[in-house]
Amino acid sequence: MIIKKYVVNNMNEAMTRIRYELGKDAVIVSQRKIKKGGFLGIFSKKMLEVTAAVDNSKDDTSEDMQESIEAIKRLMTNKLDGELKVNNNFNEIESKYKSRLQIGEKKEEQVKEYKPVEDGNSEAVMKEMQEMRTMLGEMINMSAAGSLSKSKMELTLEGCDLDHKVIKKIMTKMRSIEDDRTEEEKVKDIIENMIEISPNKLDNVVVLVGPTGVGKTTTIAKLAGRFALIEKKKVGLITIDTYRIGAVEQLRTYADIMNIPFRVVFTMKDMETAVEAMDDCDVILIDTTGRSSKNTMQISELRAFIDKVNTNNINLVISSTTKNKDIEVIVNGYKALNYNGVIITKLDETSTYGSILNILECAEKPISFVTTGQNVPDDIKIMSSKEITKLILGEDVIC
Ligand SMILES: Nc1nc2c(ncn2[C@@H]2O[C@H](COP(=O)(O)OP(=O)(O)O)[C@@H](O)[C@H]2O)c(=O)[nH]1
Ligand SMILES: [Mg+2]
């Protein structure tokens, strides 16, 4: 059997070379993406490494050939996780390219002829063995060097549901710290420093924005309760959420219970007069309609309303249960509103808290509050970065 490795630009190039050099009976044993050239991995070129094999011992040894190929496949799939797992659909790839190989013209076949193996000690057998040994050695080295395996710390952070970009940032920082602390201590410290707590006191005009159902209105009610009942401040409530049936009534009920002024705003002119009318309030809390962050028209409309009130107290409300991919879309979609703080809700509805750091890293804004349940006004708090780090690393939970 001949086993040969090809480093090529794409599968087509590999097919042409394999067909030319090994003939129509060659089969693809494996393929993986590699980087070539460059400096320290920078500016390196992405290439494909394809391993192909062909039986050169003619007819009755075809079973041996199949067995050998299977053995190599098993070894590659078992030994090397990660990139080489492209071979999960191994058979599919093999049969796809095998059929294409067989279309080859006769004159291109078996350009490289090997003599059939006649006796176990022949030179050809030795050469083959040597080639296989070299190849296996390379594979094992790659695995042992850890280029394809993840460290225990990386796996731990993955288990906390941290985004891979965030994990990469933490690991890079951790590796750059040279002191006697354990990896755990370093990582704890790094995460703690990544979390910025908002220095902003929520006063004057406070606006909450964010997608539908994340808990904006409930959070407004909690904040109103906290300011009015606990801090004894004069609070006013405004809503521009006239879009959803029942949304106004939801907030009016809270305003009535707490006996605080409440206004509904339909137009931009209304907004100015409503804020002016609450001039004597220490805090004015403004609730908004949940908007799709993907709809720039809706976001611009909301921005026009917010621009009517002069405030730098705009908070993005986002749930801790948001999927990592959606976090990016929401956080970036709302950036047009220039929010300067983040409120993360529903911590009671998740068992891993990595999303908190994923959100903060993506938003690049400090966190002002977290909410931990449906109870108004109790389930809202300011957490320290130490407390949040404990949650993220699974040392604490919110029940
Ligand atoms: N479990 C839990 N539910 C919450 C929390 N905050 C709000 N909710 C619930 O989420 C739902 C939507 O809340 P709402 O304030 O109407 O969201 P809005 O559309 O963003 O205004 C309601 O059933 C709330 O009771 C929280 O911190 N934890
Ligand atoms: Mg609402």
Short mmCIF file of C-alpha atoms and ligand atoms in Angstrom, two decimals:
data_model
loop_
_atom_site.label_atom_id
_atom_site.label_comp_id
_atom_site.label_asym_id
_atom_site.label_seq_id
_atom_site.Cartn_x
_atom_site.Cartn_y
_atom_site.Cartn_z
CA MET A 1 0.00 0.00 0.00
CA ILE A 2 1.15 3.54 -0.77
CA ILE A 3 0.17 6.32 1.60
CA LYS A 4 0.85 9.86 0.51
CA LYS A 5 0.24 13.27 2.00
CA TYR A 6 -0.60 16.29 -0.20
CA VAL A 7 -0.57 19.91 0.89
CA VAL A 8 -2.82 21.73 -1.56
CA ASN A 9 -4.96 24.82 -1.97
CA ASN A 10 -8.23 22.97 -2.39
CA MET A 11 -9.80 19.57 -2.86
CA ASN A 12 -9.83 19.88 -6.65
CA GLU A 13 -6.08 20.31 -6.73
CA ALA A 14 -5.71 17.33 -4.39
CA MET A 15 -7.93 15.20 -6.62
CA THR A 16 -5.95 16.02 -9.74
CA ARG A 17 -2.62 15.23 -8.10
CA ILE A 18 -3.84 12.06 -6.41
CA ARG A 19 -5.39 10.79 -9.61
CA TYR A 20 -2.22 11.56 -11.50
CA GLU A 21 0.22 10.13 -8.99
CA LEU A 22 -1.68 7.28 -7.34
CA GLY A 23 -4.17 6.37 -10.03
CA LYS A 24 -7.90 5.71 -10.09
CA ASP A 25 -8.00 3.28 -7.17
CA ALA A 26 -6.64 5.70 -4.63
CA VAL A 27 -8.87 6.63 -1.73
CA ILE A 28 -8.87 9.68 0.53
CA VAL A 29 -7.90 8.62 4.03
CA SER A 30 -8.14 12.01 5.69
CA GLN A 31 -8.25 15.74 5.10
CA ARG A 32 -7.62 18.63 7.44
CA LYS A 33 -7.09 22.36 7.28
CA ILE A 34 -3.59 23.60 8.09
CA LYS A 35 -1.72 26.90 8.06
CA LYS A 36 1.51 27.28 6.11
CA GLY A 37 4.23 29.88 6.20
CA GLY A 38 3.87 33.28 7.84
CA PHE A 39 5.55 34.38 11.03
CA LEU A 40 4.41 33.03 14.40
CA GLY A 41 1.15 32.08 12.78
CA ILE A 42 0.58 35.59 11.43
CA PHE A 43 -0.11 36.03 7.74
CA SER A 44 0.06 32.28 7.26
CA LYS A 45 -1.82 30.76 4.37
CA LYS A 46 -4.72 28.36 4.88
CA MET A 47 -4.07 25.08 3.08
CA LEU A 48 -5.59 21.64 2.94
CA GLU A 49 -3.62 18.54 3.89
CA VAL A 50 -5.03 15.47 2.21
CA THR A 51 -3.81 11.95 2.87
CA ALA A 52 -4.54 9.39 0.18
CA ALA A 53 -3.76 5.71 -0.07
CA VAL A 54 -3.68 3.15 -2.84
CA ASP A 55 -3.22 -0.57 -2.91
CA ASN A 56 -0.18 -1.40 -5.01
CA SER A 57 -0.19 -5.11 -4.27
CA LYS A 58 -2.83 -5.96 -6.90
CA ASP A 59 -5.86 -8.26 -6.66
CA ASP A 60 -6.03 -10.60 -3.69
CA THR A 61 -4.61 -8.21 -1.09
CA SER A 62 -7.48 -5.74 -1.44
CA GLU A 63 -8.87 -6.87 1.91
CA ASP A 64 -5.57 -6.01 3.59
CA MET A 65 -5.67 -2.63 1.94
CA GLN A 66 -9.17 -1.96 3.23
CA GLU A 67 -8.18 -3.11 6.69
CA SER A 68 -5.14 -0.85 6.72
CA ILE A 69 -7.16 2.14 5.62
CA GLU A 70 -9.77 1.45 8.28
CA ALA A 71 -7.02 1.17 10.91
CA ILE A 72 -5.55 4.53 9.92
CA LYS A 73 -8.98 6.15 9.88
CA ARG A 74 -9.73 4.83 13.35
CA LEU A 75 -6.43 6.03 14.63
CA MET A 76 -6.78 9.50 13.18
CA THR A 77 -10.34 9.92 14.36
CA ASN A 78 -9.59 8.65 17.87
CA LYS A 79 -6.25 10.27 18.43
CA LEU A 80 -6.92 13.72 17.19
CA ASP A 81 -9.98 15.51 18.27
CA GLY A 82 -10.83 18.92 16.87
CA GLU A 83 -9.72 19.68 13.34
CA LEU A 84 -9.27 16.10 12.31
CA LYS A 85 -12.85 15.47 13.28
CA VAL A 86 -13.69 16.79 9.85
CA ASN A 87 -13.51 13.11 9.27
CA ASN A 88 -16.75 12.52 11.11
CA ASN A 89 -18.32 12.29 7.71
CA PHE A 90 -15.38 10.29 6.54
CA ASN A 91 -17.20 7.72 4.54
CA GLU A 92 -19.19 10.39 2.77
CA ILE A 93 -16.02 12.23 1.74
CA GLU A 94 -14.33 9.03 0.76
CA SER A 95 -17.11 7.73 -1.42
CA LYS A 96 -17.62 11.17 -3.00
CA TYR A 97 -14.02 11.45 -4.05
CA LYS A 98 -13.55 7.75 -4.72
CA SER A 99 -16.24 7.91 -7.37
CA ARG A 100 -14.57 10.98 -8.88
CA LEU A 101 -11.21 9.21 -8.84
CA GLN A 102 -12.64 6.37 -10.84
CA ILE A 103 -13.66 8.70 -13.65
CA GLY A 104 -9.95 9.16 -14.42
CA GLU A 105 -8.66 8.41 -17.89
CA LYS A 106 -6.71 5.21 -18.47
CA LYS A 107 -3.45 6.89 -19.46
CA GLU A 108 -3.30 8.70 -16.13
CA GLU A 109 -3.67 5.54 -14.15
CA GLN A 110 -1.02 4.11 -11.90
CA VAL A 111 1.72 6.42 -12.96
CA LYS A 112 3.61 5.44 -9.88
CA GLU A 113 3.85 1.67 -9.99
CA TYR A 114 5.02 -0.24 -6.96
CA LYS A 115 6.08 -3.83 -7.15
CA PRO A 116 3.70 -6.24 -5.46
CA VAL A 117 4.92 -7.36 -2.10
CA GLU A 118 6.20 -10.86 -2.47
CA ASP A 119 7.99 -11.51 0.72
CA GLY A 120 7.53 -9.99 4.18
CA ASN A 121 11.09 -8.63 4.37
CA SER A 122 11.10 -6.87 1.04
CA GLU A 123 12.31 -3.33 0.72
CA ALA A 124 8.85 -2.10 -0.27
CA VAL A 125 7.32 -3.35 2.97
CA MET A 126 10.04 -1.68 5.00
CA LYS A 127 9.54 1.57 3.14
CA GLU A 128 5.81 1.47 3.70
CA MET A 129 6.25 0.74 7.38
CA GLN A 130 8.65 3.64 7.70
CA GLU A 131 6.24 6.00 6.01
CA MET A 132 3.39 4.94 8.23
CA ARG A 133 5.51 5.25 11.34
CA THR A 134 6.56 8.78 10.40
CA MET A 135 2.98 9.76 9.78
CA LEU A 136 1.70 8.31 13.04
CA GLY A 137 4.56 9.94 14.92
CA GLU A 138 3.58 13.32 13.50
CA MET A 139 -0.03 12.82 14.46
CA ILE A 140 0.81 11.84 18.01
CA ASN A 141 3.20 14.77 18.39
CA MET A 142 0.55 17.22 17.26
CA SER A 143 -1.86 15.83 19.79
CA ALA A 144 0.68 15.81 22.59
CA ALA A 145 1.76 19.38 21.85
CA GLY A 146 -1.77 20.37 22.71
CA SER A 147 -2.33 22.13 19.40
CA LEU A 148 -5.59 20.33 19.01
CA SER A 149 -6.61 19.72 22.58
CA LYS A 150 -7.98 22.26 25.02
CA SER A 151 -6.53 22.92 28.43
CA LYS A 152 -8.46 22.10 31.57
CA MET A 153 -8.97 25.80 32.25
CA GLU A 154 -10.39 26.42 28.78
CA LEU A 155 -12.82 23.54 29.22
CA THR A 156 -13.84 24.91 32.63
CA LEU A 157 -14.55 28.34 31.14
CA GLU A 158 -16.50 26.73 28.31
CA GLY A 159 -18.56 24.96 30.94
CA CYS A 160 -19.45 28.39 32.38
CA ASP A 161 -20.95 29.26 28.97
CA LEU A 162 -18.38 31.92 28.24
CA ASP A 163 -18.07 32.87 24.60
CA HIS A 164 -14.94 31.55 22.83
CA LYS A 165 -13.70 35.10 22.18
CA VAL A 166 -14.01 35.94 25.87
CA ILE A 167 -12.23 32.69 26.79
CA LYS A 168 -9.42 33.52 24.39
CA LYS A 169 -9.01 36.96 25.96
CA ILE A 170 -8.92 35.49 29.48
CA MET A 171 -6.43 32.77 28.51
CA THR A 172 -4.11 35.24 26.77
CA LYS A 173 -4.11 37.49 29.82
CA MET A 174 -3.62 34.53 32.14
CA ARG A 175 -0.60 33.27 30.20
CA SER A 176 0.97 36.72 30.24
CA ILE A 177 0.89 36.93 34.04
CA GLU A 178 4.08 35.63 35.58
CA ASP A 179 3.66 35.19 39.31
CA ASP A 180 3.22 32.41 41.85
CA ARG A 181 -0.57 32.36 41.83
CA THR A 182 -2.49 29.35 40.56
CA GLU A 183 -4.29 29.53 37.20
CA GLU A 184 -7.62 29.68 39.07
CA GLU A 185 -6.52 32.67 41.12
CA LYS A 186 -5.28 34.50 38.04
CA VAL A 187 -8.46 33.82 36.07
CA LYS A 188 -10.64 34.98 38.96
CA ASP A 189 -8.70 38.21 39.15
CA ILE A 190 -8.84 38.74 35.37
CA ILE A 191 -12.63 38.25 35.24
CA GLU A 192 -13.13 40.53 38.23
CA ASN A 193 -11.18 43.26 36.47
CA MET A 194 -13.15 42.79 33.27
CA ILE A 195 -16.44 43.60 35.04
CA GLU A 196 -17.08 47.30 35.41
CA ILE A 197 -19.78 48.41 37.79
CA SER A 198 -21.61 51.55 36.71
CA PRO A 199 -20.57 54.56 38.72
CA ASN A 200 -23.75 56.32 37.54
CA LYS A 201 -26.33 57.00 40.19
CA LEU A 202 -29.70 56.57 38.56
CA ASP A 203 -31.11 60.04 38.91
CA ASN A 204 -32.72 62.71 36.75
CA VAL A 205 -34.07 61.09 33.62
CA VAL A 206 -33.47 57.34 33.26
CA VAL A 207 -34.44 55.49 30.07
CA LEU A 208 -34.62 51.72 29.69
CA VAL A 209 -34.34 50.19 26.22
CA GLY A 210 -34.09 46.61 25.01
CA PRO A 211 -35.88 43.77 23.25
CA THR A 212 -39.45 42.70 24.06
CA GLY A 213 -40.00 40.56 27.13
CA VAL A 214 -36.61 41.04 28.79
CA GLY A 215 -38.25 42.76 31.77
CA LYS A 216 -38.01 46.51 31.07
CA THR A 217 -41.41 47.41 32.52
CA THR A 218 -40.94 45.13 35.54
CA THR A 219 -37.48 46.65 36.11
CA ILE A 220 -38.93 50.19 35.88
CA ALA A 221 -41.49 49.21 38.55
CA LYS A 222 -38.73 47.71 40.72
CA LEU A 223 -36.59 50.85 40.37
CA ALA A 224 -39.61 53.08 41.09
CA GLY A 225 -40.29 51.03 44.23
CA ARG A 226 -36.67 51.18 45.31
CA PHE A 227 -36.41 54.97 44.85
CA ALA A 228 -39.88 55.90 46.11
CA LEU A 229 -40.36 53.44 48.98
CA ILE A 230 -36.80 52.83 50.19
CA GLU A 231 -34.84 55.96 49.23
CA LYS A 232 -37.91 58.21 49.72
CA LYS A 233 -37.25 60.04 46.45
CA LYS A 234 -39.88 61.74 44.35
CA VAL A 235 -40.33 59.52 41.29
CA GLY A 236 -42.22 60.06 38.02
CA LEU A 237 -43.06 57.38 35.44
CA ILE A 238 -43.38 57.88 31.69
CA THR A 239 -44.09 55.26 29.07
CA ILE A 240 -43.78 55.47 25.33
CA ASP A 241 -44.77 51.84 25.02
CA THR A 242 -48.14 52.45 23.41
CA TYR A 243 -47.46 49.73 20.88
CA ARG A 244 -48.48 46.70 22.89
CA ILE A 245 -52.00 46.21 24.23
CA GLY A 246 -51.89 46.22 28.02
CA ALA A 247 -48.36 47.66 28.24
CA VAL A 248 -49.62 51.04 29.45
CA GLU A 249 -51.99 49.47 31.97
CA GLN A 250 -49.17 47.30 33.35
CA LEU A 251 -47.16 50.39 34.34
CA ARG A 252 -50.20 52.47 35.34
CA THR A 253 -51.09 49.76 37.89
CA TYR A 254 -47.63 50.02 39.47
CA ALA A 255 -47.83 53.85 39.45
CA ASP A 256 -51.25 53.72 41.15
CA ILE A 257 -50.06 51.27 43.83
CA MET A 258 -47.00 53.41 44.59
CA ASN A 259 -48.96 56.62 44.23
CA ILE A 260 -46.53 58.26 41.83
CA PRO A 261 -47.24 60.47 38.77
CA PHE A 262 -47.59 58.66 35.46
CA ARG A 263 -47.74 59.91 31.87
CA VAL A 264 -48.27 58.18 28.53
CA VAL A 265 -46.38 59.69 25.59
CA PHE A 266 -47.57 59.28 22.01
CA THR A 267 -45.63 61.96 20.12
CA MET A 268 -42.24 63.61 20.45
CA LYS A 269 -43.93 66.84 21.51
CA ASP A 270 -45.71 64.87 24.29
CA MET A 271 -42.33 63.70 25.48
CA GLU A 272 -41.03 67.22 26.09
CA THR A 273 -44.17 68.31 27.93
CA ALA A 274 -44.28 65.13 30.03
CA VAL A 275 -40.69 65.62 31.21
CA GLU A 276 -41.34 69.32 31.91
CA ALA A 277 -44.45 68.44 33.91
CA MET A 278 -42.33 66.19 36.15
CA ASP A 279 -39.78 68.88 36.78
CA ASP A 280 -40.12 68.51 40.54
CA CYS A 281 -39.26 64.77 40.49
CA ASP A 282 -35.84 63.54 41.65
CA VAL A 283 -35.99 60.66 39.20
CA ILE A 284 -38.05 60.24 36.02
CA LEU A 285 -38.13 56.65 34.75
CA ILE A 286 -39.00 56.18 31.06
CA ASP A 287 -40.22 52.84 29.75
CA THR A 288 -39.94 52.10 26.02
CA THR A 289 -41.33 49.63 23.51
CA GLY A 290 -39.35 46.47 22.89
CA ARG A 291 -37.78 46.87 19.48
CA SER A 292 -36.07 44.43 17.21
CA SER A 293 -32.39 45.33 17.20
CA LYS A 294 -32.29 44.17 13.58
CA ASN A 295 -34.84 46.80 12.54
CA THR A 296 -32.86 50.02 12.14
CA MET A 297 -36.04 52.01 11.34
CA GLN A 298 -37.57 51.08 14.69
CA ILE A 299 -34.33 51.88 16.51
CA SER A 300 -34.07 55.31 14.79
CA GLU A 301 -37.67 56.08 15.75
CA LEU A 302 -36.88 55.25 19.37
CA ARG A 303 -33.76 57.37 19.18
CA ALA A 304 -35.79 60.39 18.06
CA PHE A 305 -37.92 60.07 21.23
CA ILE A 306 -34.90 59.66 23.49
CA ASP A 307 -33.15 62.64 21.90
CA LYS A 308 -36.03 64.79 23.15
CA VAL A 309 -34.94 64.19 26.72
CA ASN A 310 -31.56 65.32 27.72
CA THR A 311 -30.04 62.34 29.50
CA ASN A 312 -26.93 60.24 29.63
CA ASN A 313 -28.73 57.65 31.71
CA ILE A 314 -29.80 55.19 29.03
CA ASN A 315 -29.67 51.55 30.05
CA LEU A 316 -29.82 48.53 27.78
CA VAL A 317 -31.92 45.82 29.42
CA ILE A 318 -31.01 42.31 28.32
CA SER A 319 -31.77 38.89 29.74
CA SER A 320 -29.05 36.60 31.06
CA THR A 321 -30.82 33.77 29.23
CA THR A 322 -30.00 35.29 25.82
CA LYS A 323 -28.06 32.97 23.47
CA ASN A 324 -24.47 34.01 22.77
CA LYS A 325 -25.12 34.64 19.08
CA ASP A 326 -28.13 36.86 19.85
CA ILE A 327 -26.20 38.86 22.45
CA GLU A 328 -23.98 40.29 19.74
CA VAL A 329 -26.92 41.22 17.51
CA ILE A 330 -28.86 42.89 20.35
CA VAL A 331 -25.93 44.69 21.96
CA ASN A 332 -24.67 46.05 18.64
CA GLY A 333 -28.15 46.81 17.26
CA TYR A 334 -28.93 49.05 20.24
CA LYS A 335 -25.57 50.85 20.12
CA ALA A 336 -27.26 53.47 17.92
CA LEU A 337 -29.09 54.59 21.06
CA ASN A 338 -25.83 55.40 22.85
CA TYR A 339 -26.72 53.51 25.99
CA ASN A 340 -24.20 53.97 28.75
CA GLY A 341 -25.09 51.16 31.10
CA VAL A 342 -26.45 47.62 31.06
CA ILE A 343 -29.09 45.96 33.23
CA ILE A 344 -29.04 42.17 33.10
CA THR A 345 -32.31 40.45 33.99
CA LYS A 346 -33.63 37.00 34.86
CA LEU A 347 -30.53 35.71 36.67
CA ASP A 348 -32.95 33.38 38.46
CA GLU A 349 -33.78 31.69 35.16
CA THR A 350 -30.32 30.42 34.29
CA SER A 351 -27.87 28.03 35.91
CA THR A 352 -24.73 29.31 34.18
CA TYR A 353 -23.85 32.98 34.27
CA GLY A 354 -21.19 33.32 31.56
CA SER A 355 -23.67 35.38 29.55
CA ILE A 356 -23.12 38.27 32.00
CA LEU A 357 -19.48 38.59 30.93
CA ASN A 358 -20.32 37.87 27.29
CA ILE A 359 -22.81 40.78 27.35
CA LEU A 360 -20.47 43.19 29.13
CA GLU A 361 -17.53 42.38 26.86
CA CYS A 362 -19.66 42.90 23.77
CA ALA A 363 -21.35 46.09 25.04
CA GLU A 364 -18.16 47.60 26.50
CA LYS A 365 -20.37 49.37 29.05
CA PRO A 366 -20.63 49.00 32.82
CA ILE A 367 -23.36 47.02 34.54
CA SER A 368 -25.76 48.99 36.72
CA PHE A 369 -28.27 46.43 38.05
CA VAL A 370 -29.15 42.77 37.88
CA THR A 371 -32.65 41.41 38.43
CA THR A 372 -33.29 38.08 40.06
CA GLY A 373 -37.02 37.36 39.88
CA GLN A 374 -40.52 38.65 39.22
CA ASN A 375 -41.14 40.27 42.60
CA VAL A 376 -41.60 44.05 42.55
CA PRO A 377 -39.73 45.82 44.06
CA ASP A 378 -37.48 43.25 45.79
CA ASP A 379 -35.83 41.30 42.98
CA ILE A 380 -33.29 43.88 41.82
CA LYS A 381 -29.79 44.57 43.08
CA ILE A 382 -26.42 46.11 42.47
CA MET A 383 -23.76 43.38 42.56
CA SER A 384 -20.04 43.86 43.04
CA SER A 385 -17.61 42.53 40.44
CA LYS A 386 -16.44 39.97 43.02
CA GLU A 387 -19.99 38.65 43.46
CA ILE A 388 -20.55 38.50 39.70
CA THR A 389 -17.24 36.66 39.19
CA LYS A 390 -18.32 34.04 41.73
CA LEU A 391 -21.55 33.54 39.79
CA ILE A 392 -19.73 33.26 36.47
CA LEU A 393 -17.24 30.70 37.80
CA GLY A 394 -20.02 28.64 39.37
CA GLU A 395 -19.01 29.34 42.98
CA ASP A 396 -22.40 30.88 43.70
CA VAL A 397 -25.94 30.62 42.36
CA ILE A 398 -29.11 32.68 42.28
CA CYS A 399 -32.10 30.58 43.30
N1 LIG B 1 -37.87 35.13 36.28
C1 LIG B 1 -37.84 36.43 36.05
N2 LIG B 1 -38.81 36.99 35.32
C2 LIG B 1 -38.75 38.32 35.09
C3 LIG B 1 -37.71 39.13 35.57
N3 LIG B 1 -37.92 40.39 35.15
C4 LIG B 1 -39.09 40.37 34.45
N4 LIG B 1 -39.59 39.12 34.40
C5 LIG B 1 -40.81 38.63 33.74
O1 LIG B 1 -40.63 38.73 32.35
C6 LIG B 1 -41.89 38.97 31.72
C7 LIG B 1 -41.76 40.17 30.79
O2 LIG B 1 -41.51 41.32 31.58
P1 LIG B 1 -41.82 42.79 31.08
O3 LIG B 1 -41.38 43.71 32.16
O4 LIG B 1 -43.23 42.93 30.62
O5 LIG B 1 -40.84 42.87 29.83
P2 LIG B 1 -40.70 44.05 28.74
O6 LIG B 1 -41.42 43.57 27.53
O7 LIG B 1 -39.24 44.14 28.50
O8 LIG B 1 -41.28 45.27 29.32
C8 LIG B 1 -42.88 39.17 32.83
O9 LIG B 1 -43.58 37.97 33.03
C9 LIG B 1 -42.02 39.48 34.04
O10 LIG B 1 -42.62 39.10 35.27
C10 LIG B 1 -36.67 38.50 36.35
O11 LIG B 1 -35.70 39.11 36.81
N5 LIG B 1 -36.79 37.15 36.54
MG MG B 2 -42.72 46.55 28.66
#
